[in-house]
């Protein structure tokens, strides 16, 4: 199987700065919608799972050593900001990942190559492929180079680091109790979409969507936080 737009693929490898095993690269770029339409090919989801874990360890290690005086809660917020769907989608666009992703016809028709969720998942899968090709040291270098601006900004980003945590704290300050998230999923397995609604003091205050529950909840929390603090 070839990657769409070989010129785009070559540019992607150039921006990554490392060689990636060709078979792993194709697998990392194979979205489930494409795999489904092609008769059940392997998808990038296992590589995404691996890359997500590697990313978390590398970012946590860097933040832990870069900020020795910060408590666990603040470090958790900073990590959440660096590895959020939106943050990783920004990096994916910077390296030209979108045009290389193998998508089904429906996803291509709806602009799937530029959806935050798809870009984020593919980026994590690429990291998994780099890890399997080269090991820990090389993937760490790639992550720290590509996420350098996010890591630097995390120290000064303040409240918007982790919307769920920020919303929890804002509700506690106002005596509103803990936010409750109601999540539903729809669509076939190869194109699952989750919708989250956050309930505060018995009323819906925000909603969000994503291909993963955690992303839908973060978007819902961001909307609720904005609504809650605007009232103040």
mmCIF file of N, CA, C and O in Angstrom, residues 29 34 74 85 97 102 106-107 143 145 147 173 201:
data_model
loop_
_atom_site.group_PDB
_atom_site.id
_atom_site.type_symbol
_atom_site.label_atom_id
_atom_site.label_comp_id
_atom_site.label_asym_id
_atom_site.label_seq_id
_atom_site.Cartn_x
_atom_site.Cartn_y
_atom_site.Cartn_z
ATOM 1 N N UNK A 29 -0.595 5.664 9.344
ATOM 2 C CA UNK A 29 -1.417 6.604 8.588
ATOM 3 C C UNK A 29 -2.757 6.005 8.157
ATOM 4 O O UNK A 29 -3.547 6.683 7.496
ATOM 5 N N UNK A 34 -10.668 4.096 6.364
ATOM 6 C CA UNK A 34 -10.026 3.540 5.169
ATOM 7 C C UNK A 34 -9.928 2.025 5.291
ATOM 8 O O UNK A 34 -10.236 1.288 4.339
ATOM 9 N N UNK A 74 -0.235 20.722 39.599
ATOM 10 C CA UNK A 74 0.178 21.662 38.553
ATOM 11 C C UNK A 74 0.880 20.939 37.411
ATOM 12 O O UNK A 74 0.692 21.269 36.237
ATOM 13 N N UNK A 85 -5.767 17.048 22.620
ATOM 14 C CA UNK A 85 -6.098 16.850 21.215
ATOM 15 C C UNK A 85 -5.781 18.082 20.381
ATOM 16 O O UNK A 85 -5.194 17.988 19.296
ATOM 17 N N UNK A 97 0.991 16.505 8.323
ATOM 18 C CA UNK A 97 0.514 15.133 8.465
ATOM 19 C C UNK A 97 -0.804 14.884 7.732
ATOM 20 O O UNK A 97 -1.008 13.814 7.157
ATOM 21 N N UNK A 102 -4.484 8.094 5.332
ATOM 22 C CA UNK A 102 -5.358 7.274 4.496
ATOM 23 C C UNK A 102 -6.752 7.254 5.116
ATOM 24 O O UNK A 102 -6.945 6.728 6.209
ATOM 25 N N UNK A 106 -15.980 8.784 2.948
ATOM 26 C CA UNK A 106 -16.823 9.669 3.754
ATOM 27 C C UNK A 106 -16.007 10.667 4.551
ATOM 28 O O UNK A 106 -16.350 11.852 4.612
ATOM 29 N N UNK A 107 -14.931 10.201 5.173
ATOM 30 C CA UNK A 107 -14.085 11.099 5.949
ATOM 31 C C UNK A 107 -13.374 12.103 5.055
ATOM 32 O O UNK A 107 -13.231 13.277 5.410
ATOM 33 N N UNK A 143 9.891 13.952 20.070
ATOM 34 C CA UNK A 143 8.801 14.536 20.858
ATOM 35 C C UNK A 143 9.215 15.878 21.438
ATOM 36 O O UNK A 143 8.468 16.869 21.348
ATOM 37 N N UNK A 145 11.492 17.903 20.465
ATOM 38 C CA UNK A 145 11.711 18.907 19.415
ATOM 39 C C UNK A 145 10.379 19.438 18.895
ATOM 40 O O UNK A 145 10.196 20.645 18.741
ATOM 41 N N UNK A 147 7.330 19.207 20.306
ATOM 42 C CA UNK A 147 6.461 19.770 21.339
ATOM 43 C C UNK A 147 7.157 20.840 22.165
ATOM 44 O O UNK A 147 6.598 21.301 23.167
ATOM 45 N N UNK A 173 -15.163 26.431 44.010
ATOM 46 C CA UNK A 173 -15.063 27.799 44.540
ATOM 47 C C UNK A 173 -16.431 28.446 44.672
ATOM 48 O O UNK A 173 -16.661 29.275 45.560
ATOM 49 N N UNK A 201 -24.809 21.688 38.819
ATOM 50 C CA UNK A 201 -25.963 22.031 39.660
ATOM 51 C C UNK A 201 -27.279 21.701 38.965
ATOM 52 O O UNK A 201 -28.245 22.467 39.015
#
